[in-house]
Short mmCIF file of C-alpha atoms in Angstrom, two decimals:
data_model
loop_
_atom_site.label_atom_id
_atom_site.label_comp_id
_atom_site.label_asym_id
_atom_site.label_seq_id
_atom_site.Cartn_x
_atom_site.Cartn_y
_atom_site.Cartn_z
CA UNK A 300 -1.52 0.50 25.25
CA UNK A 301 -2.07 -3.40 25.95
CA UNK A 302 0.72 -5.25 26.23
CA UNK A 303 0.41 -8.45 24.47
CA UNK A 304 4.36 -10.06 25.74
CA UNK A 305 6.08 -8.33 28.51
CA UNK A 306 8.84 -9.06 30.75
CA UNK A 307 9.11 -8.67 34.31
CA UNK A 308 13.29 -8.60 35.68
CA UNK A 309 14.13 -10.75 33.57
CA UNK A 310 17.62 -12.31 34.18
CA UNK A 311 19.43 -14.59 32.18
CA UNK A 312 22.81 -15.81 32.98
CA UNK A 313 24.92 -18.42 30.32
CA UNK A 314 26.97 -19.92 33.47
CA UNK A 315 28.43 -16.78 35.55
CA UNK A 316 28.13 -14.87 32.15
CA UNK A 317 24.74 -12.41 33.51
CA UNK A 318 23.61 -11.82 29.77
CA UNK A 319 20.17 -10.24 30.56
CA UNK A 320 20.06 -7.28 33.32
CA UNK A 321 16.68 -7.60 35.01
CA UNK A 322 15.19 -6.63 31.63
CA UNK A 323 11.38 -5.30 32.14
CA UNK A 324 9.75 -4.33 29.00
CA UNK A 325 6.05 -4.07 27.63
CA UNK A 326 5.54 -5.10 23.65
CA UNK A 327 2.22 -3.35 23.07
CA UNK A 328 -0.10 -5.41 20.31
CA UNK A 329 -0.36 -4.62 16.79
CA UNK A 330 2.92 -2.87 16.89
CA UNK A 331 6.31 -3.40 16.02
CA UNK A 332 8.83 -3.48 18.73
CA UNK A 333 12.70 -2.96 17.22
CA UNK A 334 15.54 -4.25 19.67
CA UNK A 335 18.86 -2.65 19.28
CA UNK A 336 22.07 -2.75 20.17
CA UNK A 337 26.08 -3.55 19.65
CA UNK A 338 26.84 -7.41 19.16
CA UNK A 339 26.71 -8.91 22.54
CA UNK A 340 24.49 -6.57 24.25
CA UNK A 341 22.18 -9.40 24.98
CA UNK A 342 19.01 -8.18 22.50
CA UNK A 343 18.91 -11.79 20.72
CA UNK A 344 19.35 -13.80 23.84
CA UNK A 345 16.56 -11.54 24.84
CA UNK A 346 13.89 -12.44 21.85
CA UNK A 347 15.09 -16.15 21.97
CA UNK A 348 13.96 -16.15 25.64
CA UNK A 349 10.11 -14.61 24.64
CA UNK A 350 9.92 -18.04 22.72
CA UNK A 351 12.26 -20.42 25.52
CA UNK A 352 14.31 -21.14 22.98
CA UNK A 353 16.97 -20.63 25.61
CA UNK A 354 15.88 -23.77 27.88
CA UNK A 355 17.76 -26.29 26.20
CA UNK A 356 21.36 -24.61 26.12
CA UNK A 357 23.22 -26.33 29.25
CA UNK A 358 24.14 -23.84 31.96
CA UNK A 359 21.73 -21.06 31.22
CA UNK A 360 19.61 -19.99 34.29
CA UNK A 361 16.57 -17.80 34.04
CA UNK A 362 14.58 -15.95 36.52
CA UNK A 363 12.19 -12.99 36.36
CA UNK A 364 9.29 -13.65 34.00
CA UNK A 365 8.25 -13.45 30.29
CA UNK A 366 4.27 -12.96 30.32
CA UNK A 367 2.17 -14.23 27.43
CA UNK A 368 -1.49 -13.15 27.26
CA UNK A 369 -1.17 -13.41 31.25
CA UNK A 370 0.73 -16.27 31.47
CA UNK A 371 4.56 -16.65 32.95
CA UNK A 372 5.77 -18.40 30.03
CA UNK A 373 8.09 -20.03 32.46
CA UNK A 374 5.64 -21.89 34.37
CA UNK A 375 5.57 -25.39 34.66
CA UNK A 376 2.28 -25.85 32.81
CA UNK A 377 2.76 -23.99 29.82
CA UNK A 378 3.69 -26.84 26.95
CA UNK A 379 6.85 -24.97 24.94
CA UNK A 380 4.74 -26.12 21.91
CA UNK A 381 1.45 -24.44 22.63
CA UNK A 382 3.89 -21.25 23.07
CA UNK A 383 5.73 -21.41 19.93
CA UNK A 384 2.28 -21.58 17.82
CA UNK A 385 1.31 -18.63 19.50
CA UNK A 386 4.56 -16.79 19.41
CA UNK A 387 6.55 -17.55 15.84
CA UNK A 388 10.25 -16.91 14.64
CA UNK A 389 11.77 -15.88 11.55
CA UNK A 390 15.96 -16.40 12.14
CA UNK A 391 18.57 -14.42 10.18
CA UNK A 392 19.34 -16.79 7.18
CA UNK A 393 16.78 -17.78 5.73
CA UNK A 394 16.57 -21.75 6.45
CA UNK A 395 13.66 -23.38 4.69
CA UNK A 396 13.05 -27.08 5.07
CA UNK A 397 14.25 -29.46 2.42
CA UNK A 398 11.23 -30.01 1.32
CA UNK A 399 8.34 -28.69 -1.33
CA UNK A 400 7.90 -24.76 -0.84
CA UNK A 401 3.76 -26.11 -0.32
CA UNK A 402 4.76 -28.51 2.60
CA UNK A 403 7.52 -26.33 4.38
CA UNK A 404 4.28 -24.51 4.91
CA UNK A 405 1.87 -27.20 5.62
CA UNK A 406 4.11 -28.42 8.02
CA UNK A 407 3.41 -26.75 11.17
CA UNK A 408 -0.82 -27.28 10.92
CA UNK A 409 0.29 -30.89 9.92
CA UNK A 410 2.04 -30.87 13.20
CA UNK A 411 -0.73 -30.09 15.18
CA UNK A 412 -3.11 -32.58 13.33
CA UNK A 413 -4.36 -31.08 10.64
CA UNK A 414 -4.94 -33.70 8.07
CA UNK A 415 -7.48 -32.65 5.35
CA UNK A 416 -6.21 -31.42 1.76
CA UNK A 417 -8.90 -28.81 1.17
CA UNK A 418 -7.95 -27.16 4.51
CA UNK A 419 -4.22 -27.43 4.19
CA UNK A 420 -4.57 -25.93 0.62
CA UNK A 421 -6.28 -23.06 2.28
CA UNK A 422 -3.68 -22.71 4.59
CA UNK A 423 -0.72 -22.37 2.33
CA UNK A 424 -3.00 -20.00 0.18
CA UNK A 425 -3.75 -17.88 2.94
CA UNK A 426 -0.07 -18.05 4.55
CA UNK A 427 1.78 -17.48 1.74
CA UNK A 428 -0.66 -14.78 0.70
CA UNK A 429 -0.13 -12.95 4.26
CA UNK A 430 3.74 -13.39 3.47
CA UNK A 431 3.45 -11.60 -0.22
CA UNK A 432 4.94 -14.29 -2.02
CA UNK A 433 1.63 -16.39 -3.05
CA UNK A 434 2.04 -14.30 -6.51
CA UNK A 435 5.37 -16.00 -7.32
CA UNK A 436 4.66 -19.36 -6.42
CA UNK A 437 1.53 -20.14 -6.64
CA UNK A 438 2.31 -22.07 -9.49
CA UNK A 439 5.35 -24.22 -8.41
CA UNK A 440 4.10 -24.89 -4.91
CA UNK A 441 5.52 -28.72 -5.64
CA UNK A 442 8.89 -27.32 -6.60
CA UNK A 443 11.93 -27.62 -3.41
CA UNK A 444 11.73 -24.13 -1.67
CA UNK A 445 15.56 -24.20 -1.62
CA UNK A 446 15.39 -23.23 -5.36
CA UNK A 447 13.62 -20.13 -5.06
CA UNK A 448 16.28 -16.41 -3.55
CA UNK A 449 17.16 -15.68 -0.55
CA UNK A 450 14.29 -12.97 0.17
CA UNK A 451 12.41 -15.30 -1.52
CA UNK A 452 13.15 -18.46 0.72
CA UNK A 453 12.61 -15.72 3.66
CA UNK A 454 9.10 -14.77 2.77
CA UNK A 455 8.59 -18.63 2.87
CA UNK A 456 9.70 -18.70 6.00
CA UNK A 457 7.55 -16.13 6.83
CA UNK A 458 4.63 -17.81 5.83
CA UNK A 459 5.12 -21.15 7.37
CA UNK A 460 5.70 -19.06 10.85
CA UNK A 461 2.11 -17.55 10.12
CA UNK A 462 0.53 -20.90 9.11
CA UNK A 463 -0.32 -22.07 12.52
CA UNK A 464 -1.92 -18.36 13.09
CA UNK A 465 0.43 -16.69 15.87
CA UNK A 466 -0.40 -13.74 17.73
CA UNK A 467 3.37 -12.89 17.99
CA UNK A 468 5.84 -12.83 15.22
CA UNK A 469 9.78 -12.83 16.46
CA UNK A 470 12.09 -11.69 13.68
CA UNK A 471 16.08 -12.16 14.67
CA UNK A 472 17.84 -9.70 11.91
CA UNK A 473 15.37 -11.41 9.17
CA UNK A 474 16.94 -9.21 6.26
CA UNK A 475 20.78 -9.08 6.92
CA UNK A 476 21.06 -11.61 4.55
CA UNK A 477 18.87 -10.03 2.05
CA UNK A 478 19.63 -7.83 -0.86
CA UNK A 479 17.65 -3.91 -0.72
CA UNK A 480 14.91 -5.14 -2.91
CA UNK A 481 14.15 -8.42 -0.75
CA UNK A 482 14.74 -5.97 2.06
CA UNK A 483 12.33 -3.67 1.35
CA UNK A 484 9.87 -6.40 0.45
CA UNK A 485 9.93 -8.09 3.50
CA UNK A 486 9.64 -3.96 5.44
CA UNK A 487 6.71 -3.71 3.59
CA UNK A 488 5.71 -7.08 4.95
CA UNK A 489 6.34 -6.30 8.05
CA UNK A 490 3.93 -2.90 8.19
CA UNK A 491 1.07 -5.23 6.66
CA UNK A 492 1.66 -7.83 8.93
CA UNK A 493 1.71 -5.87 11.93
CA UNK A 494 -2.48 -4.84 11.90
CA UNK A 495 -2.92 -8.80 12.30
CA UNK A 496 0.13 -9.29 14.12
CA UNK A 497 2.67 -8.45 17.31
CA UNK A 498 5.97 -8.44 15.86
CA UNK A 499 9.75 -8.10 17.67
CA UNK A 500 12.48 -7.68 15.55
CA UNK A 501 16.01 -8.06 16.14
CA UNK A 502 18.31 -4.87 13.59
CA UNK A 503 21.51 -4.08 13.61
CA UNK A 504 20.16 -1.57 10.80
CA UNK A 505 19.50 1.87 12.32
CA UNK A 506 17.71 3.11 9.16
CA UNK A 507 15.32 -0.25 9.00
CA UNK A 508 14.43 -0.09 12.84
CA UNK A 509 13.55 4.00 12.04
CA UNK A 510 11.44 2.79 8.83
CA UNK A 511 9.53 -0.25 10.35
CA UNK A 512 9.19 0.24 14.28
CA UNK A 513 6.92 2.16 16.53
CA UNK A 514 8.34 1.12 19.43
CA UNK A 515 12.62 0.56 20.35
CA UNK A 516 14.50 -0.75 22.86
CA UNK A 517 18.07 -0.22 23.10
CA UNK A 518 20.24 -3.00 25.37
CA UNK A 519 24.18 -2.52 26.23
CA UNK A 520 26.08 -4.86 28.25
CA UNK A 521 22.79 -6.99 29.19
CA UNK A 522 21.07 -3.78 30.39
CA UNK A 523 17.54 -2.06 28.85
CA UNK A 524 19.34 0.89 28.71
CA UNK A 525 15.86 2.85 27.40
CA UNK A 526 12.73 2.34 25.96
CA UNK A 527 10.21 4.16 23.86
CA UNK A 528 8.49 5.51 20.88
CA UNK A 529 10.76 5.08 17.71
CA UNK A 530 10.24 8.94 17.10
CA UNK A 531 11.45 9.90 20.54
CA UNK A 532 14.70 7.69 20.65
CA UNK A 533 15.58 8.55 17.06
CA UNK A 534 15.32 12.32 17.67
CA UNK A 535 15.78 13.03 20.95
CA UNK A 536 17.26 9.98 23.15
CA UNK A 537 17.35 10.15 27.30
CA UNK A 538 20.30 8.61 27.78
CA UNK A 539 23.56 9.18 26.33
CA UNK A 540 24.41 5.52 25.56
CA UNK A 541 21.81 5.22 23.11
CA UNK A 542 22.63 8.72 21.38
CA UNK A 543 26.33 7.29 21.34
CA UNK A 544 25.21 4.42 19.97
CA UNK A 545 22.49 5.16 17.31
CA UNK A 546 24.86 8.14 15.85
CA UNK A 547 27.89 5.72 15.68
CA UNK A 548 30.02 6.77 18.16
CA UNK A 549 30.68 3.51 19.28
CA UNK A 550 29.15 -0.38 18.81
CA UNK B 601 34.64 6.18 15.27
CA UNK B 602 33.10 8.24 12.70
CA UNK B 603 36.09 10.82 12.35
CA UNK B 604 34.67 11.92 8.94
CA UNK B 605 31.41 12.73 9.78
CA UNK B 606 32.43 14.55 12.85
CA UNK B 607 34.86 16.68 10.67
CA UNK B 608 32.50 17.10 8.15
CA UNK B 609 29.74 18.61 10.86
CA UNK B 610 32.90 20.85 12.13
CA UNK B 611 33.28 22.11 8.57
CA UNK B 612 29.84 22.72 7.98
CA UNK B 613 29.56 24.98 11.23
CA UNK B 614 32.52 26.73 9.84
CA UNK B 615 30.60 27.99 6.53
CA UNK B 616 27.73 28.78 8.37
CA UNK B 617 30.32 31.09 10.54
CA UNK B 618 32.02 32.33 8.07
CA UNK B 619 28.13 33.60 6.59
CA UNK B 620 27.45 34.99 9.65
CA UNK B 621 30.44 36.88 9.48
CA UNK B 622 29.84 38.60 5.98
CA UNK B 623 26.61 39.19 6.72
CA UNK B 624 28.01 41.13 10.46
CA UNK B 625 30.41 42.98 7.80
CA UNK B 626 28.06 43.79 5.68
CA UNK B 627 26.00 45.03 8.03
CA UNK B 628 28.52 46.97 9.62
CA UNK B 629 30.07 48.65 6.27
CA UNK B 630 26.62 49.69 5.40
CA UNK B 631 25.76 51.29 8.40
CA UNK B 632 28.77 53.26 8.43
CA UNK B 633 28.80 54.25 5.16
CA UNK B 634 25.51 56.10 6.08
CA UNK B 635 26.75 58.56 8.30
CA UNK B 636 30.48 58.89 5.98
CA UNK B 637 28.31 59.37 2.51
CA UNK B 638 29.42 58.13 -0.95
CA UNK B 639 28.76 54.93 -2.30
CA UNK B 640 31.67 53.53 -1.65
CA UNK B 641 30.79 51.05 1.70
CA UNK B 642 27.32 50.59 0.01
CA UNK B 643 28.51 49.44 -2.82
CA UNK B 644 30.86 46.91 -0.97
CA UNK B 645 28.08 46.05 1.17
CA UNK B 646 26.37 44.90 -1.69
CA UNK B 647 29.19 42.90 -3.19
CA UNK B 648 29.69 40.94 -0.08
CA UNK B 649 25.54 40.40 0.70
CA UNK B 650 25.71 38.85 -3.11
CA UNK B 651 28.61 36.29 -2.29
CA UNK B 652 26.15 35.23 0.61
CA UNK B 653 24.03 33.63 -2.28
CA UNK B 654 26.82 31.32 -2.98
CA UNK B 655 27.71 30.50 0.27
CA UNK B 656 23.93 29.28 1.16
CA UNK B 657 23.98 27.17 -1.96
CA UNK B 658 26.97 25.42 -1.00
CA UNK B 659 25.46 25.22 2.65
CA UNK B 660 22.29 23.88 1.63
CA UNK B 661 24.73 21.37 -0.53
CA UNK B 662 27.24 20.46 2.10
CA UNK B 663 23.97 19.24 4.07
CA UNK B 664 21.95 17.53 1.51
CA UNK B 665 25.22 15.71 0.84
CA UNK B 666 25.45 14.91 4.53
CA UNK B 667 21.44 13.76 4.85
CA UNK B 668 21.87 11.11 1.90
CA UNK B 669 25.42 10.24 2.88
CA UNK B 670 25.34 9.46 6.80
CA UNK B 671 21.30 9.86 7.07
CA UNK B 672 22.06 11.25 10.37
CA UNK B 673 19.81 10.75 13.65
CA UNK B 674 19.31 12.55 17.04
CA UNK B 675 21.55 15.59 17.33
CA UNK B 676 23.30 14.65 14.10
CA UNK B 677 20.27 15.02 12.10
CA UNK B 678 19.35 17.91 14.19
CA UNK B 679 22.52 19.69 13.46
CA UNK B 680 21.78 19.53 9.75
CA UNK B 681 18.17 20.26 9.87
CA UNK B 682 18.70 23.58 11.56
CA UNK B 683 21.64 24.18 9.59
CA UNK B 684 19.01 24.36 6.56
CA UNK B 685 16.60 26.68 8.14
CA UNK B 686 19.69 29.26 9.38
CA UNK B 687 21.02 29.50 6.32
CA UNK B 688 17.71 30.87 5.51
CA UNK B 689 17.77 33.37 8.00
CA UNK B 690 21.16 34.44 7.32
CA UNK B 691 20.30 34.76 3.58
CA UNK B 692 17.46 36.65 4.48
CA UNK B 693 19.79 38.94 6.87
CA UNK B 694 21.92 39.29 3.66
CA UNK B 695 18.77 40.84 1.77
CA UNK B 696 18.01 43.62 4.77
CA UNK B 697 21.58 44.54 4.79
CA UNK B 698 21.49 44.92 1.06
CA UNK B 699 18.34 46.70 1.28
CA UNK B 700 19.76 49.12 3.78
CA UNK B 701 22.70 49.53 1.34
CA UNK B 702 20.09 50.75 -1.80
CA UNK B 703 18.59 53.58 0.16
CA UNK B 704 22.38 54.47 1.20
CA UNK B 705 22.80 54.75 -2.48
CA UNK B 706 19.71 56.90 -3.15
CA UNK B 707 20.75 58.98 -0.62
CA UNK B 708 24.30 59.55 -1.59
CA UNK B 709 22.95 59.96 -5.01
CA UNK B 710 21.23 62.88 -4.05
CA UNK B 711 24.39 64.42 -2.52
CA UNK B 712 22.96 63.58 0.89
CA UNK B 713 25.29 62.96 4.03
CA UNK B 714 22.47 62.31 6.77
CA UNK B 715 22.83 62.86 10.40
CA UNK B 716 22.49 59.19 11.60
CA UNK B 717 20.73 59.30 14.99
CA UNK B 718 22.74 57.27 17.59
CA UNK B 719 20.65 55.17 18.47
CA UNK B 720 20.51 53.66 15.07
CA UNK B 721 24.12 53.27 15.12
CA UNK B 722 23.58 51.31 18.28
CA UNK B 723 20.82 49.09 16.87
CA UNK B 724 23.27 48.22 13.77
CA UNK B 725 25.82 47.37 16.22
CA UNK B 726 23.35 45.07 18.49
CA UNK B 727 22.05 43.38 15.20
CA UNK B 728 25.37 42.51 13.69
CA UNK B 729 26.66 40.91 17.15
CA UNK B 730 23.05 39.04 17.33
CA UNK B 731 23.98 37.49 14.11
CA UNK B 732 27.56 36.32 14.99
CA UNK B 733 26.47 35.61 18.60
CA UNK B 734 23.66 33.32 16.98
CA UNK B 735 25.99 30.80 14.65
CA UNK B 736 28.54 31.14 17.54
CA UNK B 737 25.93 29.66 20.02
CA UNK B 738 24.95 27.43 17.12
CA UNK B 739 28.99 26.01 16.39
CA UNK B 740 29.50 25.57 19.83
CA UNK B 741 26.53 23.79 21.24
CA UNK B 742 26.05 26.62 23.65
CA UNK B 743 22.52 27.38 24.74
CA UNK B 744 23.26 30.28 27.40
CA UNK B 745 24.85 32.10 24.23
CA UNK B 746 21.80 31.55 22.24
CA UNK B 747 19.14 32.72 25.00
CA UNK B 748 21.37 35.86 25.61
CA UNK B 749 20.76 36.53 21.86
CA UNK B 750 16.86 35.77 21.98
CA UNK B 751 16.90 38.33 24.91
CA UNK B 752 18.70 41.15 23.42
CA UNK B 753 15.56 41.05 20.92
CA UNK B 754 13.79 43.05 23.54
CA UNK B 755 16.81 46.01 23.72
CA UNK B 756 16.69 45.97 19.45
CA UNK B 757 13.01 46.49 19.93
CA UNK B 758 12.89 49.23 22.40
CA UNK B 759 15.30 51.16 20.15
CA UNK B 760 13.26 50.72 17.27
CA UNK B 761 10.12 52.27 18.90
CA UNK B 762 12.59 54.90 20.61
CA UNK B 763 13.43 55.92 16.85
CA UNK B 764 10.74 55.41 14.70
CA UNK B 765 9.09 58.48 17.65
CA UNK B 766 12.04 60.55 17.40
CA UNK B 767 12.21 60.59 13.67
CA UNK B 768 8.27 60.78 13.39
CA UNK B 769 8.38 64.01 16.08
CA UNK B 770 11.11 65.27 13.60
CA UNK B 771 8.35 64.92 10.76
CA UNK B 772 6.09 66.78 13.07
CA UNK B 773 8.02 69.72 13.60
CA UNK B 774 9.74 69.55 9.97
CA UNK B 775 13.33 69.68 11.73
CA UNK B 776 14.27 67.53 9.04
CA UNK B 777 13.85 66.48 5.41
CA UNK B 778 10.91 63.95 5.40
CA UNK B 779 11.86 62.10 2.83
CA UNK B 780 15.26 61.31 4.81
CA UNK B 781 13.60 60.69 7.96
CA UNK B 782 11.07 58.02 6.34
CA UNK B 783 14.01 56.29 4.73
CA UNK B 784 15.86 55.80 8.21
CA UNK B 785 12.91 54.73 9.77
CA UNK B 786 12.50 51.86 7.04
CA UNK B 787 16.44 51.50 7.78
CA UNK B 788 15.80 50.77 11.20
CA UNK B 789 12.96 48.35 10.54
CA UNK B 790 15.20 46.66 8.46
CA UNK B 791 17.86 46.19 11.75
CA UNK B 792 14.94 45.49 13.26
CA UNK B 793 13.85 42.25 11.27
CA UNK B 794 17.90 41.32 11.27
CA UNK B 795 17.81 41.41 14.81
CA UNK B 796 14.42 39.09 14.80
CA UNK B 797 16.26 36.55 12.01
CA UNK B 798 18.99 36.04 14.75
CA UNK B 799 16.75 35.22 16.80
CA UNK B 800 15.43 32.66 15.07
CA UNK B 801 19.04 31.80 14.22
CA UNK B 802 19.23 31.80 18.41
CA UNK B 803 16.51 29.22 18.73
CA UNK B 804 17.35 26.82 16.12
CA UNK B 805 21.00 26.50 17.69
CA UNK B 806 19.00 26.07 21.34
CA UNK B 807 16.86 23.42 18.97
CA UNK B 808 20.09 21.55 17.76
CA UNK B 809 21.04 21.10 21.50
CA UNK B 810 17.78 20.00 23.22
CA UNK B 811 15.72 19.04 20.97
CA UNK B 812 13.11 20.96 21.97
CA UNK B 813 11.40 23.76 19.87
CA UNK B 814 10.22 27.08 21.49
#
């Protein structure tokens, strides 16, 4: 099992608030890894970290480290931009630019100098293909992606995360704003994009994270509380907590 | 939290008890009816192994209901899942002790009143508390109870073999009617597969609390 992203005692305070528990955990490639847990329990704070998006908010400290392909993502050479092409988020609502749905998707290769028109066409193509929405739009690329759904604005989102070509795909409870059908769209996404792709998801949705995930992890009060096959924690959890939590009895 | 479902999982051990039980008194009704004669405790036996068919319909309801409703996980999920396959077993139990209850009617038919060794009095006794031992284990998470039923397999066993010689010797030496002495050999056999459904009863409820099969 090669881990692609892992994290080594990872702590994360937001001033004397200690919101990550010396978090160590191994996100193997080509599979999806489903963090869960009650509100709070530190499991976004947690993905946000894998791509810094924590640095900026004042009084947060971080020690321990995130590794990327063998590199402390925390270390003072690694550019926060050449980390976030490699390792892409999807957030909760679905937040396209204001913009064309063809350059909300062009915009990240634009970004990083990509200039030609035969070669950005190929990119939205091929991005919005890989997000299984190229069918629906291919022929109102020049229309505003705000006036396409929800799930549909999400799958756009999708796509303009994979159209600078990450190995890592971060997903922060990408359907709780959907309806089932964009849901299940977007699971079936996730299952296809997942041979190409790492992907960490963020549910609050016990029946998605048994559907999609091979791997959980289940957080409470900052802590990795346990770890492990989907399979295993769904049927027969170690710990208590995550029984408790999984069938309900609290969170 | 969760009140309902927990009350609904307390309810659904309480039909599974309450089969157990029938099938116990149907088990023991039948048995004693052999030795007493007449048709009268077969006949009952019968009646009460056929309201068993309703009850494992309304089981196997109860936890489909359950499944789509809460799709359960971990012991939750377990709890239902072997909830389906005892039901099973305890409908199957239903069919021995019916069984048992026809060739107590063929044998009262023909005016018989058999001596019923003791032994198979003991084995019907043993079976019947197997099968209410088994759910009991199974309602109240208790694994100890459930091994002590997979164990007593071995004592319903011994008493099978210990019969099925006694009764063939009887053959042997024609001390008895043959025909009498096959049918309470298949009579035992019968206890004897009861005894083995409670065990399987026995493992599912040590399933639903560990999680791990044997």
């Amino acid at each position: 099992m090669d881990a692609i992203l892992k994290t080594e005692h990872l702590n994360l305070w937001y001033g004397d608030n200690h919101a990550l528990k010396d978090v160590t955990l191994e996100m193997p490639e080509h599979q999806v890894t489903a963090l869960i847990g009650p509100s709070g329990c530190g499991k976004s704070t947690f993905l946000k970290t894998l791509d810094r998006m924590n640095d900026l908010i004042p009084g947060v400290r971080i020690e321990g480290k995130v590794i990327y392909r063998n590199q402390n993502i925390f270390d003072p050479q690694v550019d926060v931009t050449w980390l976030r092409r490699h390792v892409g988020m999807v957030f909760q609502k679905p937040n396209p630019f204001p913009m064309s749905i063809y350059d909300n998707i062009a915009y990240g290769p634009r970004t990083h100098g990509i200039r030609g028109k035969k070669e950005l066409d190929q990119i939205v193509e091929k991005s919005l293909r890989g997000a299984a929405i190229w069918d629906e739009v291919k022929d109102r690329l020049k229309k505003s992606a705000l006036s396409l759904s929800g799930g549909q604005q999400q799958r756009i989102c999708i796509a303009r995360a994979l159209a600078v070509e990450p190995d890592v795909l971060l997903m922060d409870e990408a359907t709780s704003a959907l309806d089932p059908i964009s849901t299940s769209k977007i699971e079936d996404l996730i299952a296809d994009l997942k041979k190409t792709y790492t992907i960490v998801i963020v549910t609050h949705n016990m029946q998605q994270a048994t559907r999609v995930s091979d791997r959980c992890a289940f957080f409470l009060h900052g802590e990795l509380v346990e770890s492990g096959e989907t399979e295993q924690i769904f049927s027969v959890p170690k710990d208590k907590r995550t029984e408790d939590y999984i069938t309900g009895r609290f969170g | 939290m969760r009140k309902t479902f927990d009350a609904e999982l307390l309810e659904l051990g309480h039909e599974l008890t309450a089969m157990a039980d029938t099938a116990q008194d149907a088990i023991d009704l039948v048995t004693s009816s052999l030795s007493k004669g007449g048709e009268e405790g077969a006949k009952a036996a019968i009646e009460l192994t056929s309201s068993m068919d309703q009850m494992e319909r309304d089981i196997e309801n109860h936890c489909m209901s359950l499944l789509m409703r809460q799709q359960p996980v971990a012991r939750d999920l377990r709890t239902i899942s072997t909830a389906l396959k005892m039901v099973t077993d305890l409908q199957r139990i239903g069919d021995q002790a019916a069984n048992i209850a026809e060739i107590s009617l063929l044998m009262a038919s023909d005016g018989e009143k058999p001596e019923v060794p003791e032994d198979l009095a003991i084995m019907s006794r043993q079976a019947g508390l197997m099968v209410r031992q088994a759910i009991a284990a199974y309602a109240d998470r208790d694994e100890t109870t459930a091994l002590a039923v997979v164990n007593l397999d071995d004592v319903v066993d011994e008493l099978f073999v210990k019969l099925k010689q006694d009764l063939t010797e009887r053959i042997a030496h024609q001390e008895d009617h043959t025909g009498r002495a096959v049918d309470l050999i298949i009579i035992a056999k019968y206890l004897e597969r009861i005894a083995d459904h409670a065990v399987n009863i026995a493992n599912w409820a040590i399933f639903c609390v560990t999680g791990q099969l044997q």
